[in-house]
Amino acid sequence: MTDNDPSAQDRHTPEPGTPEQPNPEAHTGSSEREDTERYREGGQGTDEFRYPPRTPIGDYAQGGYPTSPHTQSGYTAYSLGPTQSSPERRGMPGRLVAGVALLALLVGGGAGAATGYLAADTATESSAPNALNQPPPQARQTGNAPEGSVEAVAEKLKPSVVQLQVRGFGSANEGSGFILSEDGYILTNNHVVEAAARGGRITVVFHDGEETSARIVGRDPTTDIAVVRAENVSGLTTVELGRSDDLRVGESVVAIGSPYELAGTVTAGIVSSLNRPVTAGGQGDQTTVMDAIQTDAAINPGNSGGPLANMQGQVIGINSAIYSPSQGGNVGIGFAIPIDQARRTADEIIKNGHATQTYIGATVGNAPSGGAVIGDVESGSPAEQAGLKSGDVVVKMDDRRIEDANALVASIRTRAPGEKATFTLADGNTVEVTLGGQPVRVN
């Protein structure tokens, strides 16, 4: 157990007779300042003073950040989570905050009582206008939220967004998901539920606080998509799925999820960019490259698997990763899996129990002058049948410019097996490839 484990700090009980931790902001007299100086000189972390830090939420957040960076096209992306926790740590932020608030209330209450007593003898009523004498405004009308507002999107989506608590062998994670069907199918990220894939446990927490267990229906690490099914439920409120192929940079979006176990958190932003090749789930190789939607809506560890929605309340992406140069929280660069790709994968999982990956049957690398260079070509593969050869450099796929290998891989995976794509080579020649499909194998 490490020194910065907040669960360890929270469970510590001071020795009998240990003085309470002074609160420098609440104390005002000279004796209180002396207590504060003694605390600063060595109390924190000693046998005499073993109290949680004065900013428990910050320390708790440190435990939830991912640790496996990867670099794609100049971006270091981190999986959003799920947040790392344990059964003892669940709910801790609330307890710590409550404890600190109670300490401040008790100290401040005593000082306030004395001050109030003195003021009672000297207070004089002023005739100047005073805001405290103004009557409170009437309560706002409780009608429907304005159409197209963040409030309206939250009102529509929150009943369909869930928190997922995952327990595996030696690990405990939390993330988000959203309801696809009234009988319990839920879409989320593979990296949220992966820990429960070999005998673990998943608990679904609905927006009203009700809980039930869930099982994994199927998952696809290559696209970071998973489907789970809540047990013993019916009549659930489902999301409305939108489209991601007609998104525009600059349009407003809303994210909903459970960052740091704060279920039902709503944030808003815009689509910052489209077609960003990033690696899903923090794997750091081409096996999980996705063609992501970039957004500046605040998303953090625990938002993984939650919806990114347009202003009609339609889900257009699944929040999956953030760019975090110092392994910190949100810096305004988040990534979501486009719903068009996620929808196809989820449909295959529900119908067949597994997903199908689009491929061309050739390795690719970064060309020195830009583009993706074809490496080994498998015999009988779509790439060979189309006439692609080792050493060919692809600079465009249909109308999309290909800057590197990850861009080509991501572009291919956004398409369905059987579709045709035109590859433009660096020498100006074009090759038409009929994209193949193969079942995703999960260990």
XYZ file of N, CA and C in Angstrom, residues 131-373:
729
model
N -29.358 44.200 0.164
C -29.868 43.084 -0.624
C -30.550 42.038 0.231
N -30.138 41.935 1.504
C -30.756 40.945 2.376
C -32.214 41.268 2.668
N -32.593 42.538 2.504
C -33.972 42.931 2.775
C -34.892 42.760 1.572
N -34.294 42.429 0.414
C -35.107 42.245 -0.780
C -35.779 40.880 -0.751
N -37.021 40.782 -1.196
C -37.694 39.476 -1.221
C -37.061 38.583 -2.264
N -36.973 37.277 -2.024
C -36.398 36.353 -3.013
C -37.261 36.326 -4.266
N -36.658 36.084 -5.429
C -37.452 36.017 -6.663
C -38.373 34.805 -6.647
N -39.383 34.852 -7.475
C -40.280 33.721 -7.579
C -39.553 32.526 -8.178
N -40.000 31.340 -7.806
C -39.401 30.121 -8.329
C -39.543 30.073 -9.845
N -38.501 29.541 -10.514
C -38.559 29.445 -11.964
C -39.633 28.456 -12.390
N -40.156 28.676 -13.581
C -41.138 27.744 -14.108
C -40.479 26.383 -14.332
N -41.220 25.343 -14.129
C -40.676 23.993 -14.218
C -41.125 23.300 -15.497
N -41.124 24.024 -16.600
C -41.498 23.431 -17.874
C -40.331 22.702 -18.511
N -40.493 22.291 -19.751
C -39.448 21.573 -20.456
C -38.279 22.498 -20.765
N -37.076 21.912 -20.839
C -35.879 22.679 -21.175
C -35.962 23.135 -22.622
N -35.354 24.272 -22.950
C -35.374 24.757 -24.339
C -34.781 23.730 -25.290
N -35.428 23.499 -26.412
C -34.943 22.528 -27.383
C -33.570 22.938 -27.905
N -32.672 21.979 -28.016
C -31.331 22.254 -28.503
C -30.374 22.767 -27.457
N -30.789 22.824 -26.199
C -29.921 23.298 -25.124
C -29.220 22.110 -24.459
N -28.133 22.410 -23.736
C -27.440 21.371 -22.978
C -28.388 20.757 -21.956
N -29.201 21.596 -21.357
C -30.173 21.115 -20.375
C -31.120 20.091 -20.997
N -31.576 20.367 -22.211
C -32.501 19.446 -22.876
C -31.813 18.127 -23.216
N -30.557 18.193 -23.663
C -29.816 16.966 -23.971
C -29.634 16.131 -22.713
N -29.255 16.783 -21.609
C -29.070 16.065 -20.354
C -30.378 15.436 -19.885
N -31.453 16.178 -20.016
C -32.764 15.684 -19.606
C -33.158 14.440 -20.398
N -32.808 14.424 -21.669
C -33.157 13.298 -22.534
C -32.252 12.087 -22.295
N -30.950 12.314 -22.107
C -29.987 11.214 -22.092
C -29.711 10.610 -20.724
N -29.760 11.389 -19.681
C -29.325 10.890 -18.377
C -30.024 9.611 -17.934
N -31.318 9.441 -18.195
C -31.950 8.174 -17.790
C -31.393 6.951 -18.504
N -30.659 7.155 -19.595
C -30.134 6.032 -20.379
C -28.646 5.795 -20.158
N -28.007 6.593 -19.310
C -26.571 6.461 -19.051
C -26.382 5.756 -17.713
N -25.465 4.783 -17.695
C -25.248 3.986 -16.490
C -23.797 4.064 -16.056
N -23.599 3.724 -14.798
C -22.247 3.553 -14.264
C -21.977 2.061 -14.197
N -20.772 1.652 -14.592
C -20.378 0.241 -14.553
C -19.269 0.060 -13.529
N -19.526 -0.782 -12.546
C -18.537 -1.113 -11.531
C -18.040 -2.524 -11.827
N -16.736 -2.637 -12.084
C -16.167 -3.887 -12.579
C -15.161 -4.438 -11.581
N -15.313 -5.693 -11.239
C -14.392 -6.368 -10.329
C -13.799 -7.569 -11.036
N -12.459 -7.616 -11.090
C -11.765 -8.752 -11.683
C -10.772 -9.309 -10.692
N -9.903 -10.176 -11.164
C -8.893 -10.759 -10.296
C -7.833 -9.711 -9.978
N -7.827 -9.224 -8.762
C -6.835 -8.258 -8.333
C -7.037 -6.862 -8.871
N -8.198 -6.558 -9.437
C -8.433 -5.218 -9.965
C -9.882 -4.820 -9.737
N -10.102 -3.517 -9.690
C -11.442 -2.969 -9.533
C -11.511 -1.683 -10.333
N -12.403 -1.638 -11.312
C -12.488 -0.508 -12.224
C -13.900 0.053 -12.267
N -14.011 1.267 -12.755
C -15.324 1.868 -12.951
C -15.320 2.662 -14.248
N -16.446 2.652 -14.930
C -16.597 3.388 -16.172
C -18.056 3.696 -16.413
N -18.391 3.934 -17.666
C -19.745 4.331 -18.031
C -20.240 3.474 -19.190
N -21.502 3.614 -19.500
C -22.107 2.931 -20.636
C -23.462 3.545 -20.904
N -24.132 3.117 -21.988
C -25.475 3.623 -22.259
C -26.352 2.505 -22.814
N -27.635 2.623 -22.553
C -28.602 1.554 -22.778
C -29.039 1.516 -24.234
N -28.897 0.325 -24.856
C -29.304 0.123 -26.235
C -30.711 -0.451 -26.362
N -31.114 -1.273 -25.404
C -32.411 -1.949 -25.518
C -33.134 -1.963 -24.188
N -34.452 -2.071 -24.253
C -35.259 -2.073 -23.035
C -34.984 -3.279 -22.153
N -34.466 -4.363 -22.765
C -34.195 -5.572 -21.979
C -32.742 -5.687 -21.548
N -31.990 -4.589 -21.594
C -30.723 -4.565 -20.874
C -29.433 -4.561 -21.643
N -29.430 -4.515 -22.990
C -28.157 -4.418 -23.702
C -27.559 -3.022 -23.492
N -26.271 -2.998 -23.153
C -25.572 -1.755 -22.832
C -24.269 -1.701 -23.627
N -24.003 -0.572 -24.254
C -22.779 -0.374 -25.034
C -21.759 0.369 -24.192
N -20.503 -0.074 -24.246
C -19.435 0.549 -23.475
C -18.104 0.299 -24.169
N -16.997 0.638 -23.497
C -15.658 0.345 -24.022
C -15.192 -1.031 -23.575
N -14.395 -1.664 -24.406
C -13.794 -2.930 -24.003
C -12.914 -2.752 -22.769
N -12.134 -1.659 -22.717
C -11.210 -1.517 -21.595
C -11.925 -1.246 -20.268
N -13.206 -0.920 -20.319
C -13.967 -0.758 -19.077
C -14.272 -2.111 -18.452
N -14.647 -3.100 -19.268
C -15.133 -4.379 -18.736
C -14.140 -5.515 -18.885
N -12.993 -5.255 -19.471
C -12.033 -6.320 -19.760
C -11.617 -7.084 -18.513
N -11.522 -6.402 -17.374
C -11.090 -7.044 -16.135
C -12.054 -8.132 -15.684
N -13.310 -8.058 -16.126
C -14.311 -9.052 -15.724
C -14.472 -10.164 -16.746
N -13.643 -10.172 -17.785
C -13.813 -11.136 -18.874
C -13.476 -12.560 -18.456
N -12.705 -12.737 -17.409
C -12.310 -14.077 -16.973
C -12.763 -14.320 -15.534
N -14.061 -14.353 -15.382
C -14.624 -14.699 -14.082
C -14.849 -13.551 -13.134
N -14.820 -12.315 -13.621
C -15.066 -11.165 -12.757
C -16.544 -10.858 -12.604
N -16.824 -9.666 -12.100
C -18.213 -9.284 -11.830
C -18.444 -7.857 -12.303
N -19.610 -7.625 -12.908
C -19.995 -6.289 -13.359
C -21.295 -5.898 -12.676
N -21.312 -4.715 -12.092
C -22.527 -4.164 -11.496
C -22.934 -2.920 -12.274
N -24.194 -2.878 -12.676
C -24.744 -1.726 -13.382
C -25.491 -0.855 -12.383
N -25.150 0.427 -12.339
C -25.852 1.383 -11.484
C -26.621 2.341 -12.399
N -27.945 2.310 -12.317
C -28.781 3.151 -13.168
C -28.870 4.567 -12.603
N -29.445 5.475 -13.378
C -29.458 6.892 -13.001
C -30.219 7.143 -11.719
N -31.182 6.250 -11.378
C -31.965 6.416 -10.153
C -31.342 5.714 -8.955
N -30.140 5.155 -9.128
C -29.452 4.491 -8.033
C -29.701 3.005 -7.935
N -30.638 2.479 -8.701
C -30.896 1.040 -8.682
C -29.703 0.290 -9.270
N -29.437 -0.908 -8.759
C -28.299 -1.697 -9.206
C -28.730 -3.096 -9.628
N -27.956 -3.663 -10.544
C -28.148 -5.054 -10.932
C -26.845 -5.573 -11.503
N -26.718 -6.878 -11.588
C -25.519 -7.474 -12.169
C -25.637 -7.518 -13.685
N -24.508 -7.719 -14.354
C -24.484 -7.778 -15.813
C -23.431 -8.786 -16.257
N -23.583 -9.271 -17.483
C -22.615 -10.193 -18.060
C -22.130 -9.634 -19.396
N -20.927 -10.048 -19.795
C -20.374 -9.613 -21.077
C -21.001 -10.437 -22.195
N -21.584 -9.765 -23.181
C -22.135 -10.436 -24.356
C -21.029 -10.689 -25.366
N -20.175 -9.712 -25.567
C -19.046 -9.825 -26.488
C -18.234 -8.555 -26.456
N -17.001 -8.634 -26.924
C -16.143 -7.462 -26.902
C -15.152 -7.521 -28.056
N -14.673 -6.359 -28.446
C -13.741 -6.233 -29.561
C -12.614 -5.292 -29.161
N -11.462 -5.826 -28.733
C -10.345 -4.964 -28.343
C -9.833 -4.091 -29.480
N -9.980 -4.519 -30.740
C -9.435 -3.748 -31.854
C -10.173 -2.442 -32.069
N -11.442 -2.381 -31.689
C -12.200 -1.132 -31.783
C -12.554 -0.572 -30.414
N -12.148 -1.267 -29.345
C -12.436 -0.869 -27.968
C -13.941 -0.779 -27.707
N -14.678 -1.723 -28.277
C -16.129 -1.776 -28.094
C -16.491 -3.045 -27.330
N -17.461 -2.936 -26.431
C -17.994 -4.099 -25.739
C -19.488 -3.911 -25.512
N -20.200 -5.010 -25.465
C -21.619 -5.008 -25.131
C -21.814 -5.884 -23.906
N -22.498 -5.358 -22.901
C -22.872 -6.142 -21.725
C -24.392 -6.141 -21.624
N -24.925 -7.092 -20.850
C -26.379 -7.149 -20.686
C -26.735 -7.186 -19.213
N -27.502 -6.201 -18.790
C -27.985 -6.152 -17.414
C -29.022 -7.254 -17.208
N -28.979 -7.888 -16.067
C -29.847 -9.034 -15.797
C -31.093 -8.614 -15.019
N -32.182 -9.325 -15.300
C -33.444 -9.148 -14.570
C -33.985 -7.718 -14.679
N -33.962 -7.175 -15.903
C -34.494 -5.826 -16.117
C -35.443 -5.838 -17.314
N -36.278 -4.827 -17.364
C -37.181 -4.642 -18.503
C -37.652 -3.194 -18.500
N -38.124 -2.748 -19.654
C -38.673 -1.398 -19.745
C -37.676 -0.284 -19.533
N -36.395 -0.529 -19.841
C -35.385 0.509 -19.657
C -35.523 1.598 -20.718
N -35.041 2.784 -20.399
C -35.064 3.910 -21.339
C -33.821 3.841 -22.217
N -34.018 3.739 -23.532
C -32.895 3.586 -24.451
C -32.468 4.930 -25.033
N -31.224 4.973 -25.516
C -30.721 6.166 -26.190
C -31.230 6.202 -27.624
N -31.096 7.349 -28.263
C -31.314 7.477 -29.696
C -29.947 7.642 -30.348
N -29.630 6.761 -31.301
C -28.343 6.821 -31.970
C -28.410 7.767 -33.155
N -27.382 8.604 -33.295
C -27.304 9.521 -34.420
C -26.345 9.008 -35.472
N -25.717 9.906 -36.197
C -24.733 9.582 -37.226
C -23.458 10.353 -36.946
N -22.338 9.728 -37.290
C -21.058 10.417 -37.129
C -20.413 10.759 -38.462
N -20.994 10.292 -39.570
C -20.376 10.558 -40.866
C -20.682 11.954 -41.399
N -21.608 12.659 -40.765
C -21.927 14.011 -41.230
C -21.653 15.070 -40.172
N -20.778 14.736 -39.197
C -20.407 15.720 -38.187
C -19.580 16.830 -38.809
N -19.668 17.997 -38.197
C -18.894 19.144 -38.661
C -18.056 19.700 -37.516
N -16.836 20.084 -37.857
C -15.965 20.694 -36.847
C -16.612 21.988 -36.358
N -16.684 22.148 -35.051
C -17.267 23.340 -34.450
C -18.664 23.145 -33.921
N -19.340 22.054 -34.296
C -20.697 21.878 -33.785
C -20.661 21.452 -32.322
N -21.696 21.822 -31.589
C -21.736 21.599 -30.145
C -22.050 20.143 -29.824
N -21.451 19.656 -28.740
C -21.677 18.289 -28.275
C -21.753 18.280 -26.752
N -22.337 17.206 -26.213
C -22.486 17.032 -24.769
C -21.983 15.645 -24.393
N -21.201 15.566 -23.329
C -20.712 14.286 -22.817
C -21.357 14.002 -21.462
N -21.725 12.736 -21.247
C -22.301 12.317 -19.967
C -21.591 11.047 -19.525
N -21.263 10.974 -18.237
C -20.593 9.786 -17.725
C -20.360 9.879 -16.234
N -19.395 9.073 -15.762
C -19.125 8.974 -14.324
C -17.649 9.215 -14.021
N -17.125 10.401 -14.300
C -15.713 10.655 -13.999
C -15.458 10.599 -12.496
N -14.426 9.838 -12.107
C -14.083 9.701 -10.688
C -15.293 9.329 -9.835
N -16.139 8.428 -10.362
C -17.309 7.902 -9.653
C -18.406 8.946 -9.447
N -18.302 10.080 -10.118
C -19.335 11.113 -10.010
C -20.377 10.856 -11.090
N -21.289 9.938 -10.794
C -22.250 9.465 -11.783
C -23.136 10.593 -12.293
N -23.494 10.517 -13.580
C -24.410 11.477 -14.169
C -23.809 12.845 -14.416
N -22.479 12.923 -14.524
C -21.830 14.212 -14.765
C -22.022 14.637 -16.227
N -22.439 15.885 -16.421
C -22.707 16.425 -17.755
C -21.706 17.534 -18.053
N -21.048 17.446 -19.217
C -20.157 18.502 -19.677
C -20.473 18.815 -21.136
N -20.050 19.976 -21.594
C -20.369 20.400 -22.961
C -19.147 20.971 -23.641
N -19.128 20.906 -24.968
C -18.034 21.455 -25.753
C -18.390 21.428 -27.219
N -17.376 21.282 -28.058
C -17.586 21.245 -29.496
C -16.816 20.067 -30.103
N -17.102 19.773 -31.348
C -16.268 18.858 -32.121
C -15.029 19.647 -32.543
N -13.876 19.267 -32.015
C -12.642 19.999 -32.293
C -11.997 19.575 -33.601
N -12.123 18.305 -33.926
C -11.555 17.792 -35.164
C -12.168 16.427 -35.446
N -11.977 15.953 -36.664
C -12.500 14.645 -37.078
C -11.361 13.787 -37.626
N -11.595 12.481 -37.618
C -10.642 11.533 -38.217
C -9.256 11.616 -37.584
N -9.215 11.667 -36.258
C -7.934 11.650 -35.552
C -7.537 10.194 -35.293
N -6.437 9.702 -35.860
C -6.016 8.329 -35.569
C -5.391 8.248 -34.175
N -6.040 7.562 -33.272
C -5.497 7.346 -31.930
C -5.690 5.884 -31.574
N -4.962 5.441 -30.570
C -5.033 4.049 -30.164
C -6.045 3.885 -29.043
N -6.980 2.983 -29.227
C -8.027 2.755 -28.234
C -7.490 1.923 -27.079
N -7.976 2.247 -25.870
C -7.676 1.422 -24.713
C -6.247 1.462 -24.222
N -5.415 2.382 -24.743
C -4.058 2.516 -24.239
C -3.121 1.392 -24.629
N -3.414 0.663 -25.727
C -2.576 -0.470 -26.102
C -1.267 -0.044 -26.749
N -1.282 1.055 -27.496
C -0.051 1.585 -28.037
C 0.453 0.911 -29.299
N -0.386 0.162 -30.033
C 0.043 -0.410 -31.298
C -1.113 -0.349 -32.291
N -0.851 -0.820 -33.524
C -1.842 -0.684 -34.579
C -3.064 -1.574 -34.405
N -2.992 -2.531 -33.502
C -4.132 -3.440 -33.350
C -5.374 -2.729 -32.840
N -5.213 -1.556 -32.228
C -6.374 -0.866 -31.669
C -6.521 0.562 -32.174
N -5.950 0.870 -33.328
C -6.066 2.223 -33.865
C -7.514 2.493 -34.273
N -8.035 3.653 -33.873
C -9.392 4.041 -34.246
C -9.371 5.429 -34.867
N -10.396 5.707 -35.638
C -10.547 6.994 -36.315
C -11.453 7.859 -35.450
N -10.884 8.667 -34.571
C -11.640 9.264 -33.480
C -12.203 10.641 -33.797
N -13.262 10.968 -33.060
C -13.796 12.325 -32.991
C -13.049 13.029 -31.858
N -12.465 14.184 -32.136
C -11.795 14.958 -31.088
C -12.768 16.002 -30.557
N -12.807 16.142 -29.231
C -13.702 17.114 -28.599
C -13.016 17.807 -27.442
N -13.483 19.021 -27.133
C -12.970 19.709 -25.950
C -13.940 19.626 -24.782
N -15.027 18.870 -24.923
C -15.908 18.635 -23.772
C -15.104 17.925 -22.694
N -15.235 18.370 -21.462
C -14.429 17.816 -20.374
C -14.784 16.357 -20.137
N -13.833 15.472 -20.404
C -13.985 14.058 -20.101
C -12.742 13.605 -19.354
N -12.911 12.724 -18.403
C -11.852 12.299 -17.503
C -11.963 10.807 -17.247
N -10.966 10.201 -16.563
C -11.085 8.787 -16.222
C -12.417 8.493 -15.546
N -13.106 7.480 -16.051
C -14.447 7.157 -15.582
C -15.514 7.533 -16.599
N -15.188 8.464 -17.516
C -16.097 8.794 -18.619
C -16.086 7.717 -19.702
N -15.096 6.839 -19.675
C -14.982 5.813 -20.705
C -16.280 5.044 -20.877
N -16.705 4.890 -22.127
C -17.919 4.145 -22.432
C -19.170 4.980 -22.435
N -19.084 6.200 -21.937
C -20.248 7.081 -21.906
C -20.483 7.741 -23.254
N -21.662 8.311 -23.448
C -22.002 8.872 -24.756
C -21.486 10.288 -24.965
N -21.150 10.574 -26.224
C -20.955 11.933 -26.723
C -22.143 12.183 -27.644
N -22.905 13.231 -27.383
C -24.172 13.438 -28.086
C -24.202 14.780 -28.794
N -25.010 14.851 -29.858
C -25.252 16.131 -30.524
C -26.348 16.882 -29.779
N -26.716 18.049 -30.266
C -27.660 18.887 -29.529
C -29.108 18.464 -29.726
N -29.324 17.385 -30.465
C -30.652 16.759 -30.517
C -30.736 15.597 -29.527
N -29.664 15.381 -28.766
C -29.649 14.299 -27.791
C -29.398 12.942 -28.412
N -28.876 12.914 -29.630
C -28.543 11.663 -30.303
C -27.076 11.330 -30.053
N -26.789 10.074 -29.758
C -25.421 9.660 -29.480
C -24.640 9.590 -30.793
N -23.515 10.308 -30.851
C -22.694 10.321 -32.059
C -21.285 9.789 -31.799
N -20.987 9.406 -30.563
C -19.673 8.855 -30.257
C -19.641 8.244 -28.872
N -18.591 7.452 -28.620
C -18.365 6.833 -27.307
C -17.038 7.360 -26.769
N -17.063 8.076 -25.668
C -15.855 8.648 -25.088
C -14.888 7.532 -24.691
N -13.628 7.675 -25.115
C -12.703 6.560 -24.931
C -11.318 6.950 -24.463
N -10.795 8.102 -24.855
C -9.400 8.442 -24.540
C -9.240 9.940 -24.392
N -8.177 10.335 -23.693
C -7.827 11.748 -23.564
C -6.341 11.927 -23.848
N -6.001 13.116 -24.308
C -4.595 13.512 -24.428
C -4.201 14.164 -23.115
N -3.138 13.646 -22.494
C -2.755 14.161 -21.193
C -1.237 14.119 -21.080
N -0.544 15.210 -21.410
C 0.920 15.184 -21.463
C 1.594 14.884 -20.149
N 0.945 15.164 -19.021
C 1.549 14.904 -17.719
C 0.808 13.827 -16.956
N 0.034 12.994 -17.662
C -0.780 11.966 -17.036
C -1.739 12.569 -16.034
N -2.230 13.752 -16.342
C -3.201 14.414 -15.500
C -4.598 14.227 -16.050
N -5.494 15.148 -15.714
C -6.874 15.050 -16.150
C -7.125 15.772 -17.452
N -8.349 16.220 -17.609
C -8.779 16.823 -18.856
C -8.002 18.102 -19.154
N -7.493 18.202 -20.400
C -6.844 19.423 -20.867
C -7.539 19.927 -22.121
N -8.753 19.470 -22.341
C -9.521 19.952 -23.479
C -9.291 19.186 -24.764
N -8.651 18.021 -24.683
C -8.437 17.183 -25.865
C -8.871 15.766 -25.526
N -10.072 15.422 -25.944
C -10.598 14.083 -25.715
C -10.961 13.426 -27.034
N -11.113 12.105 -27.002
C -11.379 11.357 -28.222
C -12.538 10.385 -28.002
N -13.399 10.293 -29.003
C -14.556 9.412 -28.949
C -14.603 8.535 -30.184
N -15.038 7.300 -30.009
C -15.212 6.380 -31.128
C -16.460 6.795 -31.891
N -16.377 6.981 -33.204
C -17.568 7.368 -33.976
C -18.671 6.327 -33.852
N -19.904 6.784 -33.707
C -21.016 5.861 -33.463
C -21.297 4.985 -34.672
N -20.995 5.440 -35.883
C -21.231 4.592 -37.055
C -20.437 3.297 -36.951
N -19.174 3.398 -36.563
C -18.346 2.206 -36.395
C -18.804 1.393 -35.188
N -19.088 2.055 -34.083
C -19.507 1.359 -32.869
C -20.837 0.642 -33.069
N -21.734 1.256 -33.806
C -23.039 0.658 -34.041
C -22.909 -0.656 -34.810
N -22.098 -0.646 -35.861
C -21.904 -1.859 -36.645
C -21.283 -2.970 -35.792
N -20.279 -2.618 -34.993
C -19.615 -3.601 -34.148
C -20.572 -4.162 -33.094
N -21.333 -3.286 -32.444
C -22.272 -3.737 -31.418
C -23.347 -4.638 -32.005
N -23.818 -4.316 -33.197
C -24.845 -5.132 -33.839
C -24.307 -6.535 -34.123
N -23.068 -6.630 -34.586
C -22.457 -7.937 -34.837
C -22.299 -8.729 -33.543
N -21.887 -8.050 -32.476
C -21.697 -8.734 -31.196
C -23.024 -9.300 -30.690
N -24.083 -8.503 -30.747
C -25.384 -8.953 -30.247
C -25.926 -10.107 -31.085
N -25.748 -10.035 -32.407
C -26.298 -11.068 -33.285
C -25.443 -12.334 -33.344
N -24.106 -12.149 -33.324
C -23.210 -13.284 -33.543
C -22.333 -13.641 -32.347
N -22.292 -12.779 -31.344
C -21.427 -13.027 -30.200
C -20.000 -12.578 -30.403
N -19.673 -12.069 -31.590
C -18.324 -11.566 -31.867
C -18.409 -10.487 -32.936
N -17.332 -9.737 -33.073
C -17.272 -8.670 -34.069
C -16.443 -9.114 -35.265
N -16.570 -8.368 -36.351
C -15.783 -8.606 -37.555
C -14.905 -7.399 -37.821
N -13.632 -7.653 -38.066
C -12.689 -6.570 -38.317
C -12.449 -6.413 -39.814
N -12.498 -5.173 -40.296
C -12.199 -4.872 -41.694
C -10.687 -4.841 -41.884
N -10.207 -5.452 -42.972
C -8.768 -5.518 -43.176
C -8.453 -5.612 -44.666
N -7.147 -5.418 -45.019
C -6.719 -5.598 -46.403
C -5.688 -6.712 -46.536
N -5.137 -7.170 -45.422
C -4.187 -8.285 -45.465
C -2.778 -7.886 -45.821
N -2.322 -6.746 -45.323
C -0.946 -6.302 -45.557
C -0.494 -5.483 -44.364
N 0.796 -5.574 -44.050
C 1.357 -4.718 -43.012
C 1.644 -3.348 -43.620
N 1.593 -2.320 -42.787
C 1.864 -0.969 -43.265
C 2.785 -0.257 -42.283
N 3.572 0.655 -42.803
C 4.463 1.464 -41.982
C 4.454 2.897 -42.459
N 5.179 3.752 -41.765
C 5.250 5.164 -42.127
C 6.276 5.369 -43.247
N 5.858 6.017 -44.318
C 6.782 6.334 -45.406
C 7.604 7.564 -45.028
N 8.889 7.580 -45.325
C 9.740 8.726 -44.945
C 9.233 10.068 -45.464
N 8.636 10.065 -46.640
C 8.172 11.320 -47.229
C 6.684 11.559 -46.986
N 6.071 10.787 -46.111
C 4.652 10.919 -45.827
C 3.846 9.854 -46.524
N 2.771 9.435 -45.893
C 1.962 8.367 -46.434
C 2.225 7.059 -45.713
N 1.552 5.989 -46.159
C 1.693 4.667 -45.559
C 2.320 3.722 -46.578
N 3.440 3.102 -46.215
C 4.135 2.202 -47.124
C 3.672 0.773 -46.866
